CSV table of C-alpha atoms in Angstrom, one decimal:
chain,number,residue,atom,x,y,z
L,1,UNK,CA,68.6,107.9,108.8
L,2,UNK,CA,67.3,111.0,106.4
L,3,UNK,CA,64.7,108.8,105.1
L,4,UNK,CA,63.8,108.0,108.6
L,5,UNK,CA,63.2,111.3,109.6
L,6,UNK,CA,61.2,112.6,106.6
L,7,UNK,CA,58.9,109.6,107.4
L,8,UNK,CA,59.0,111.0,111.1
L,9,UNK,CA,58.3,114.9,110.0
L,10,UNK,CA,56.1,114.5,106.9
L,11,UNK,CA,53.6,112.0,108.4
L,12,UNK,CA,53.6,113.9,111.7
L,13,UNK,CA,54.7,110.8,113.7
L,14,UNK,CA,57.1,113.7,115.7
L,15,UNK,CA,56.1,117.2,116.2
L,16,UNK,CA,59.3,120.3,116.0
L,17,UNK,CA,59.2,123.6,117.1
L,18,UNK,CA,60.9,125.7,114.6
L,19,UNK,CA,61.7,128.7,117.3
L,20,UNK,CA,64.0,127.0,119.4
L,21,UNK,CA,67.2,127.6,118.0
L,22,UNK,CA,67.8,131.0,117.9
L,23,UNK,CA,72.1,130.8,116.6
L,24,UNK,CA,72.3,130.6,112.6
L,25,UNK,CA,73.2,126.9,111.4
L,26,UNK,CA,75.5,126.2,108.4
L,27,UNK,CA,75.3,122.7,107.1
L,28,UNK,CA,78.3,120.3,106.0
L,29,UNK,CA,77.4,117.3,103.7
L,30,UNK,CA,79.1,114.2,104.5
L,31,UNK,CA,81.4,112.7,101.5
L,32,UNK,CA,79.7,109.5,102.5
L,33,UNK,CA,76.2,110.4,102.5
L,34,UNK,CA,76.9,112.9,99.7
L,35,UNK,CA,79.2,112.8,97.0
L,36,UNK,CA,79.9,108.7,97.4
L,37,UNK,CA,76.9,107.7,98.2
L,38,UNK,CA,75.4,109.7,94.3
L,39,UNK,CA,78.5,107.8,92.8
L,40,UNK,CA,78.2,104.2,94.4
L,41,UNK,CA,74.4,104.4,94.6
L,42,UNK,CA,73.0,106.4,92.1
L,43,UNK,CA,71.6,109.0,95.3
L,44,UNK,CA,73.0,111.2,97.1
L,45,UNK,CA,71.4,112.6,100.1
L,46,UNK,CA,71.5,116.5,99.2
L,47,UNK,CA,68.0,117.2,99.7
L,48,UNK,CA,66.5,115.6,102.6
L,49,UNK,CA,68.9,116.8,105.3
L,50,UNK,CA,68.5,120.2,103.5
L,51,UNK,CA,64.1,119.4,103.7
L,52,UNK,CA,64.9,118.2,107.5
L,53,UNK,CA,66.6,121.5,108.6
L,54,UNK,CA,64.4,124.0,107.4
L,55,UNK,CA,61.4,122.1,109.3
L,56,UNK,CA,63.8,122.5,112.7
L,57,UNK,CA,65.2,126.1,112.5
L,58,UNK,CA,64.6,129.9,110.8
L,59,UNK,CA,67.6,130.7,110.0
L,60,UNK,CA,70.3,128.3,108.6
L,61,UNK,CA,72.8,128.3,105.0
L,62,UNK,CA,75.1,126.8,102.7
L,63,UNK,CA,78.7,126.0,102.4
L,64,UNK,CA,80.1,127.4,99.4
L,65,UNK,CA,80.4,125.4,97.6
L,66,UNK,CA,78.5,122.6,98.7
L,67,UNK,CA,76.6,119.1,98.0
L,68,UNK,CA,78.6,117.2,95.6
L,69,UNK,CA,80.8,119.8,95.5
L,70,UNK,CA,81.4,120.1,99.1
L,71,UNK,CA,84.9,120.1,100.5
L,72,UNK,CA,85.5,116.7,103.1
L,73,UNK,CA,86.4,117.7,106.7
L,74,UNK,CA,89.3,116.3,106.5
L,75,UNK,CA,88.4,113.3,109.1
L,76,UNK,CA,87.6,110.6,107.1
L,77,UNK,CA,89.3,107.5,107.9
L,78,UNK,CA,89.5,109.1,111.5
L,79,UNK,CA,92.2,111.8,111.9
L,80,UNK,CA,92.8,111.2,115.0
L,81,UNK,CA,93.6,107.1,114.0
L,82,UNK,CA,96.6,107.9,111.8
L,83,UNK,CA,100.1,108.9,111.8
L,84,UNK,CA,99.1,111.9,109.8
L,85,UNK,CA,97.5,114.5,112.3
L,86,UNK,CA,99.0,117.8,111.3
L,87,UNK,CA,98.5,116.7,107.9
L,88,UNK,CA,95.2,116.5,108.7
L,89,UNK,CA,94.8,119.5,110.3
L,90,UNK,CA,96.7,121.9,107.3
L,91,UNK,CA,93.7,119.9,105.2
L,92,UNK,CA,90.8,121.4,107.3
L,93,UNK,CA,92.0,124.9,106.7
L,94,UNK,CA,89.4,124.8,104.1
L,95,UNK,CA,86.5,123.6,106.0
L,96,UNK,CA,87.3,126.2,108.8
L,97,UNK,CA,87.6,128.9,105.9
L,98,UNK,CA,83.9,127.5,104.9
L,99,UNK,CA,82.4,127.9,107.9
L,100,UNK,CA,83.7,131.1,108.9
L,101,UNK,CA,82.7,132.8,105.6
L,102,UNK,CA,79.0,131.4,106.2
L,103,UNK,CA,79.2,133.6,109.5
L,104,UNK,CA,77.5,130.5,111.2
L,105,UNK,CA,77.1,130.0,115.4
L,106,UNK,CA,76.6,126.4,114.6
L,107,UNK,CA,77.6,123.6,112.1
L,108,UNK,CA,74.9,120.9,111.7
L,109,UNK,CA,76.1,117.5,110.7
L,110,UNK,CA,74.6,113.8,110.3
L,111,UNK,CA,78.2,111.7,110.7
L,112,UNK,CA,79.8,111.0,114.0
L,113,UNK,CA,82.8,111.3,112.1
L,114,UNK,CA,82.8,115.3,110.4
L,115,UNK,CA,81.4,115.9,114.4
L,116,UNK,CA,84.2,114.8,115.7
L,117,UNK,CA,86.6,116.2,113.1
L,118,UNK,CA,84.9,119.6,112.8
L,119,UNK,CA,84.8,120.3,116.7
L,120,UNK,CA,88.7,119.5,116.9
L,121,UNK,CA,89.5,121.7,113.8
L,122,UNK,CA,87.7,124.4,115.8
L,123,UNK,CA,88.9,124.1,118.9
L,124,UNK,CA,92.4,123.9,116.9
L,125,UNK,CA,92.1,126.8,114.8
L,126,UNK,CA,88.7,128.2,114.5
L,127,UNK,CA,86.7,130.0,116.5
L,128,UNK,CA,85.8,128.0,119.3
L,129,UNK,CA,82.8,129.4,120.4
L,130,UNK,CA,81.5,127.6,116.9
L,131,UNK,CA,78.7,124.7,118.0
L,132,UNK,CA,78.8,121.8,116.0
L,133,UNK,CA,75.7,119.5,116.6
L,134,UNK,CA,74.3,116.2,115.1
L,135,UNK,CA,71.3,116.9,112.8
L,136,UNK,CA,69.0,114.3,114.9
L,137,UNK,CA,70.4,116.6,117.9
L,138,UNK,CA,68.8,119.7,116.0
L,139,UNK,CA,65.7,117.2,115.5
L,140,UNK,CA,65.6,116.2,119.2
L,141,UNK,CA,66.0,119.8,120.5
L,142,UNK,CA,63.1,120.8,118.5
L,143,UNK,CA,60.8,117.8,119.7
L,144,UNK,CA,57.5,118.9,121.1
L,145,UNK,CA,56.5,116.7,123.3
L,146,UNK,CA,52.6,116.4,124.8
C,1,UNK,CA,82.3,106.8,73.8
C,2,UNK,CA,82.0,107.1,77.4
C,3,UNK,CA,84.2,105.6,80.1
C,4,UNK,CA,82.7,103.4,81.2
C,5,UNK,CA,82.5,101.8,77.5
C,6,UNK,CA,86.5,102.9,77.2
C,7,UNK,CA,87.0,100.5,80.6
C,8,UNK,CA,85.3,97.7,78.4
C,9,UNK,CA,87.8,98.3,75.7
C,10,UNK,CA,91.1,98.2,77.9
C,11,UNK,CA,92.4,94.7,78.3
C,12,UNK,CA,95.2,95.3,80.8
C,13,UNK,CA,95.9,93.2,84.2
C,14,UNK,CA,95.5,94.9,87.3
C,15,UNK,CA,94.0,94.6,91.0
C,16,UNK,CA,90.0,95.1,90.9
C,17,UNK,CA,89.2,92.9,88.2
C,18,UNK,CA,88.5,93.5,84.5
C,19,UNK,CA,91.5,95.7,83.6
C,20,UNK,CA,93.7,98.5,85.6
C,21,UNK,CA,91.3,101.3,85.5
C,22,UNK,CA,93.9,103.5,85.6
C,23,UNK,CA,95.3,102.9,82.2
C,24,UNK,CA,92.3,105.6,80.7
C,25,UNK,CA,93.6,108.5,82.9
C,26,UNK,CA,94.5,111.2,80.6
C,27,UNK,CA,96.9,113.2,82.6
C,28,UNK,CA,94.6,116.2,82.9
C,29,UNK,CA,94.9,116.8,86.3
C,30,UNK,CA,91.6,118.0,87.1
C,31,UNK,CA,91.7,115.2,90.1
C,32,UNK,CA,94.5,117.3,91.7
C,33,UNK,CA,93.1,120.9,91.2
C,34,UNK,CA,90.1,119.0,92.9
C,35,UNK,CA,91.4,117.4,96.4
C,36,UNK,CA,92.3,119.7,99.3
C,37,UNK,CA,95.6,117.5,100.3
C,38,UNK,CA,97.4,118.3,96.6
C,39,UNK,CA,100.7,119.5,98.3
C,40,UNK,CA,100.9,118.8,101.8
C,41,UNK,CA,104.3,117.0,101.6
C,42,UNK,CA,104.3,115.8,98.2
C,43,UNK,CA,100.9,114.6,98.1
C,44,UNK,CA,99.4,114.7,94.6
C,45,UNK,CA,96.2,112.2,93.2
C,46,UNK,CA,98.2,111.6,90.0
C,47,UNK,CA,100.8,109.8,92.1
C,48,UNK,CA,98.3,108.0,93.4
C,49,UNK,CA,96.9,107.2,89.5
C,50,UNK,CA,99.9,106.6,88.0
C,51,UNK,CA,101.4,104.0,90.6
C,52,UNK,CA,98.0,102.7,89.7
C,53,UNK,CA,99.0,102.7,86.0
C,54,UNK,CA,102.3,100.7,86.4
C,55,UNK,CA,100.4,98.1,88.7
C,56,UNK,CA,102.8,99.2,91.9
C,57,UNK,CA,99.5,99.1,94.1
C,58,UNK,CA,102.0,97.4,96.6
C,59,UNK,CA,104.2,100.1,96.7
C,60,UNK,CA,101.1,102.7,96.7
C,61,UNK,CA,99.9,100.7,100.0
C,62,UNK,CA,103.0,101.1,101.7
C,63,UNK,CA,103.7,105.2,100.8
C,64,UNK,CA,101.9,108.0,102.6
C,65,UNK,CA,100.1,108.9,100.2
C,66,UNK,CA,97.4,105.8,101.2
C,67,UNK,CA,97.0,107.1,104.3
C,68,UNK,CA,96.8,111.0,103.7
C,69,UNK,CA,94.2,110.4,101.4
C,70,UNK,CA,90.7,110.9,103.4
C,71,UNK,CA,88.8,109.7,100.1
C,72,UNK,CA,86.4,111.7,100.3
C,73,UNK,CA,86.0,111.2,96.4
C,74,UNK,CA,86.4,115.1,95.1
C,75,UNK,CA,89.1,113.7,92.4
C,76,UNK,CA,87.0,111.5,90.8
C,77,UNK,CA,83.6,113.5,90.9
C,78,UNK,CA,85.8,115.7,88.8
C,79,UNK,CA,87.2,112.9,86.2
C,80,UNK,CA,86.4,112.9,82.9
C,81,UNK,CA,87.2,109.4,82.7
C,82,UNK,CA,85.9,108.2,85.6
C,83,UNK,CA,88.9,106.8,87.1
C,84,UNK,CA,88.3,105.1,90.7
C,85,UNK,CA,90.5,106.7,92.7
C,86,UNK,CA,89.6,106.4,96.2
C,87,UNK,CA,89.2,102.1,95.1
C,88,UNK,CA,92.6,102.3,94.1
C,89,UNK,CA,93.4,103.5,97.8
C,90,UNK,CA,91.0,100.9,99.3
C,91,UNK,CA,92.8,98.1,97.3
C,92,UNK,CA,96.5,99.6,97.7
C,93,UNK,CA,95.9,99.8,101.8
C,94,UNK,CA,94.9,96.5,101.6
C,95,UNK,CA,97.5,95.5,99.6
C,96,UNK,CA,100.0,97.3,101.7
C,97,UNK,CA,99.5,94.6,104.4
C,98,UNK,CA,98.5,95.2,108.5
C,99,UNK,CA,101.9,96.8,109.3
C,100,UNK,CA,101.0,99.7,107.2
C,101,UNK,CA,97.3,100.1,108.5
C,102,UNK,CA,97.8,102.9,111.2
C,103,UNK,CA,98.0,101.3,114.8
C,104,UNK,CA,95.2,102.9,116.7
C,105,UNK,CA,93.0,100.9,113.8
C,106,UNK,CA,95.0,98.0,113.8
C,107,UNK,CA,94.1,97.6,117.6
C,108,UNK,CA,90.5,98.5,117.1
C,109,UNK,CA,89.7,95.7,114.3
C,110,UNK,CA,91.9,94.0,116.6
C,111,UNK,CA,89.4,94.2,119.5
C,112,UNK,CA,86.5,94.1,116.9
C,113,UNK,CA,87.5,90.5,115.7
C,114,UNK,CA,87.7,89.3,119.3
C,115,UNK,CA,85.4,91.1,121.1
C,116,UNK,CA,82.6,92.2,118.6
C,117,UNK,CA,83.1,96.0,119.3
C,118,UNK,CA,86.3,98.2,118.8
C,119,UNK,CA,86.6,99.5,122.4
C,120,UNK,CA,86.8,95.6,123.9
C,121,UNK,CA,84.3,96.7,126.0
C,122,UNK,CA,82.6,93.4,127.8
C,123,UNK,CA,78.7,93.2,127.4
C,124,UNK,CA,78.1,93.9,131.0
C,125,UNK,CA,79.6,97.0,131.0
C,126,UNK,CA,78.1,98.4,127.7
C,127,UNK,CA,74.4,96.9,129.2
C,128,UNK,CA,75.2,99.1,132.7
C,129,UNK,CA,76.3,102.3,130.6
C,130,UNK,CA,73.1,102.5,128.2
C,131,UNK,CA,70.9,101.7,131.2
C,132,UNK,CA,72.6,104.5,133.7
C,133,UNK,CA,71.8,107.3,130.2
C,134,UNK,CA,68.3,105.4,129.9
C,135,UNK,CA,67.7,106.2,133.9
C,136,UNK,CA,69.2,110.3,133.0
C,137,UNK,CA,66.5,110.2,130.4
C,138,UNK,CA,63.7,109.5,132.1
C,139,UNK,CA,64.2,112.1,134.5
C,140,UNK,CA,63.6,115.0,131.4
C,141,UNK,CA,60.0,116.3,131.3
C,142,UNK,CA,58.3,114.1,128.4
C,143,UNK,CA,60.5,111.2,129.0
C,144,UNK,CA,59.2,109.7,132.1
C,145,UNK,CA,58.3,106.4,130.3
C,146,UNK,CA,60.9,105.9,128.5
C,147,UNK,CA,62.2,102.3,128.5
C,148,UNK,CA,65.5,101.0,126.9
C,149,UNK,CA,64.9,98.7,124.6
C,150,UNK,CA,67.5,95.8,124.6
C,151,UNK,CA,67.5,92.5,122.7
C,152,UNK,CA,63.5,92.9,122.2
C,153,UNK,CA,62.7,90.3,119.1
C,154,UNK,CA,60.8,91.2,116.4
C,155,UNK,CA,61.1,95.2,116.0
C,156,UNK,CA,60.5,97.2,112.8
C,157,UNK,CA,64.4,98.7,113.6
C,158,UNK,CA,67.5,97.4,115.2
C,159,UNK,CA,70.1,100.3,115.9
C,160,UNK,CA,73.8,100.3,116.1
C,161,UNK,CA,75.6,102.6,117.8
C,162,UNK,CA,79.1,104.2,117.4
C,163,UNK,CA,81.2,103.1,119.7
C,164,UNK,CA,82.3,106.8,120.7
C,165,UNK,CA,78.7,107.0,121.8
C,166,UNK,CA,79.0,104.1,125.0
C,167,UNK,CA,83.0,105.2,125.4
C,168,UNK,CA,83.2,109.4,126.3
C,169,UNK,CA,80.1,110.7,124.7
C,170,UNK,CA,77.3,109.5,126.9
C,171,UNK,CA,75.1,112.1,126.4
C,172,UNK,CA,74.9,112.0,122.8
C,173,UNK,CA,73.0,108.7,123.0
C,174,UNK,CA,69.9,110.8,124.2
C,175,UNK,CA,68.9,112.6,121.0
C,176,UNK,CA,67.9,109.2,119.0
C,177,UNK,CA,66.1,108.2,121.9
C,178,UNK,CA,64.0,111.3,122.4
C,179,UNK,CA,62.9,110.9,118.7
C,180,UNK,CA,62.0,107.1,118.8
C,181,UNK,CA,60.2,107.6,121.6
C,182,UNK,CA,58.1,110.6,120.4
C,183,UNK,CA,57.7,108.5,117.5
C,184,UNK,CA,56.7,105.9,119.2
C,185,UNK,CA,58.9,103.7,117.1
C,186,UNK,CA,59.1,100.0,117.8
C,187,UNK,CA,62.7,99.7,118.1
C,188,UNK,CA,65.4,97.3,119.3
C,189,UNK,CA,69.7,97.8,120.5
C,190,UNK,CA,71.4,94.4,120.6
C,191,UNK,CA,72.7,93.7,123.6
C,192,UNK,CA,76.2,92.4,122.2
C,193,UNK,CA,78.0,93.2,119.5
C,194,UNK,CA,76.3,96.7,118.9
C,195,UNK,CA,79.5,97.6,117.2
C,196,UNK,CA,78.3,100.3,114.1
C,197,UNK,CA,82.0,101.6,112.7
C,198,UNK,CA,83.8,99.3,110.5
C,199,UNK,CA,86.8,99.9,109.9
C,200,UNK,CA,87.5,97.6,107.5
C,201,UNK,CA,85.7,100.3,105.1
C,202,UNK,CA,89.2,101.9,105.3
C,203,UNK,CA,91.8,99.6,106.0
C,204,UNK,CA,90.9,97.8,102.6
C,205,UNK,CA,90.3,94.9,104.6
C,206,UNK,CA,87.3,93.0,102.7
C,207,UNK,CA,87.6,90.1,105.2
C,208,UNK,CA,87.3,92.5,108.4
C,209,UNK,CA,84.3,94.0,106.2
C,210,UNK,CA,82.4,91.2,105.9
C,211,UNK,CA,83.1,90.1,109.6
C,212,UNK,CA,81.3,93.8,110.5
C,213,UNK,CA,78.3,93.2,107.9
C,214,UNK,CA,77.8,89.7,109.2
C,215,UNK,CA,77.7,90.9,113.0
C,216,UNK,CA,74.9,93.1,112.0
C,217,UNK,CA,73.0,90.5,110.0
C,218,UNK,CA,73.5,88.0,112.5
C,219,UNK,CA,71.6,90.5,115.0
C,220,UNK,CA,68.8,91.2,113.0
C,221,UNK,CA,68.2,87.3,112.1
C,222,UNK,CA,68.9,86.8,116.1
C,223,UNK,CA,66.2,89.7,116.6
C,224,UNK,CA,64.4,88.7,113.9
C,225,UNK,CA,64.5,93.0,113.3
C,226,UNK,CA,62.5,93.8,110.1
C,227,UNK,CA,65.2,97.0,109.2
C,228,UNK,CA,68.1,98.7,110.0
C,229,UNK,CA,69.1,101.9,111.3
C,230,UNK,CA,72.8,102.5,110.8
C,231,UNK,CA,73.6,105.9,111.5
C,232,UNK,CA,77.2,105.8,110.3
């Protein structure tokens, strides 16, 4: 999906507007694409989603800390899908400390998962006004199209 | 010595194959300073290891502490000795047997055996959803000409979707779309078993697994598909 997208930007097959979105974006690795995916298969996808955002918007930052590093939403395994829920929910105090410190109008994410988590933990106990998009969402909105 | 080399050198029985990895844990704790769930109700990653140590991955199944974990893999970025954590978990859920697995996936591998997607959601009604979405998109400036691909043979990508996408979140199946099409990307969605989430990833369920991989694979051959997008 990354990869995809680099191929997309860098040879020009898609065209973005980086003056669309105005709001400053934070951005959450995935365990999955992150962290696992270094451990299980020997890269982890750090850089291109990092590449892929800066070619879409001004004004985005990092989680502290972040990449490998990075603290999991708390929804893997879908929250939502187990007997543990409030569980759950204590454990993404941290995220929601994360993206508050980043002072951030919008978390950009590539896993259906983290979306779904991170929107819940907001409209839980965050601020709810927080956006939380898909990173081909950001790509999409920033398509120019002839 | 590294760990891995250490792993050579322990000859102990133990689920996985090749020796309980778990016997080289040194007690450090490092994996619990690391994961964000050390304390919610008892939870701590050296329980996790050391029930791993005395072989009660049975037991480790059936406890909460299988299903509080998120493995999101923080403890064993951290270990020194490279102890598989979050594979002990996969193995011990497994292990644990399907009344531990938590219902709402139960039921949706359930459906997923029998019906090819989680939801149980027939073929004719996933085909009228993504065509009604296709129809919204065409009626965006830029989009006029955009035309759904479905079961087309021989496309450089065949896409799976997450089955969230076809059940409340409509909308979200626009964004891939829009880039496809600016890229003018020869692309393909299967018509039937479209199903991208396996959740045999976490029950520990190798069989469901491989039933997910093979639905995929059997697409692609159907489709003859040169790659696959999998965006989850």
């Amino acid at each position: 999906m990354f990869d995809l997208l680099v191929e997309y930007i860098s040879t020009q097959r898609i065209r973005l507007d980086r003056d669309r979105i105005k709001k400053k974006a934070v951005y959450h690795d995935p365990c999955n694409y992150g962290r696992k995916s270094e451990a299980l298969f020997g890269h982890g996808y750090f850089h291109e989603p990092r590449w892929i955002l800066n070619q879409c918007l001004e004004h985005w930052t990092d989680m502290q800390p972040n990449r490998a590093r990075q603290y999991c939403c708390g929804g893997g395994g879908g929250l939502m899908l187990t007997p543990y829920e409030e569980q759950r929910k204590y454990y993404s105090r941290r995220k929601i400390e994360q993206i508050k410190n980043s002072r951030a109008e919008l978390v950009v994410v590539p896993c259906h998962s983290c979306h779904g988590h991170i929107r819940a933990m907001l409209d839980a106990q965050g601020p709810a006004s927080i956006e939380v998009k898909y990173l081909w969402e950001v790509v999409a909105e920033a398509l120019v199209m002839d | 010595m590294n760990s891995t080399e250490v792993l050579s050198h322990t000859d102990l029985s133990g689920p996985g194959g090749g020796g309980n990895p778990a016997q080289i844990c040194l007690g450090c704790g490092t994996c619990a300073s690391a994961c964000p769930m050390t304390g919610i109700e008892g939870f701590d990653p050296r329980r996790i290891v050391r029930l791993g140590q005395l072989g009660r991955f049975e037991e480790l199944g059936e406890s909460s502490l299988a299903w509080l974990c998120t493995m999101c893999g923080r403890c064993q970025e951290g270990c020194p000795m490279d102890v598989r954590i979050t594979d002990m978990i996969r193995e011990a859920r497994d292990l644990g047997g399907e009344k531990t697995v938590p219902q709402a996936i139960g039921k949706g591998i359930e459906m997923f055996m029998e019906t090819g997607n989680n939801l149980g959601l027939p073929d004719e009604d996933f085909g009228f959803i993504v065509e009604d979405v296709a129809e919204e998109l065409t009626e965006e400036p830029g989009f006029e000409d955009f035309v759904l691909p479905v079961d087309k043979e021989d496309a450089r990508l065949l896409f799976t979707l997450h089955n969230k996408l076809v059940n409340t979140q409509n909308e979200d199946l626009k964004h891939w779309w829009k880039i496809l099409h600016a890229a003018g990307e020869s692309w393909t969605l299967p018509g039937s078993r479209w199903e991208g989430v396996n959740w045999g990833f976490f029950s520990g369920q190798d069989q469901v697994l491989k039933a997910g991989v093979d639905t995929i694979v059997g697409n692609m051959e159907r489709l003859r598909s040169r790659g696959l997008m999998y965006p989850e």
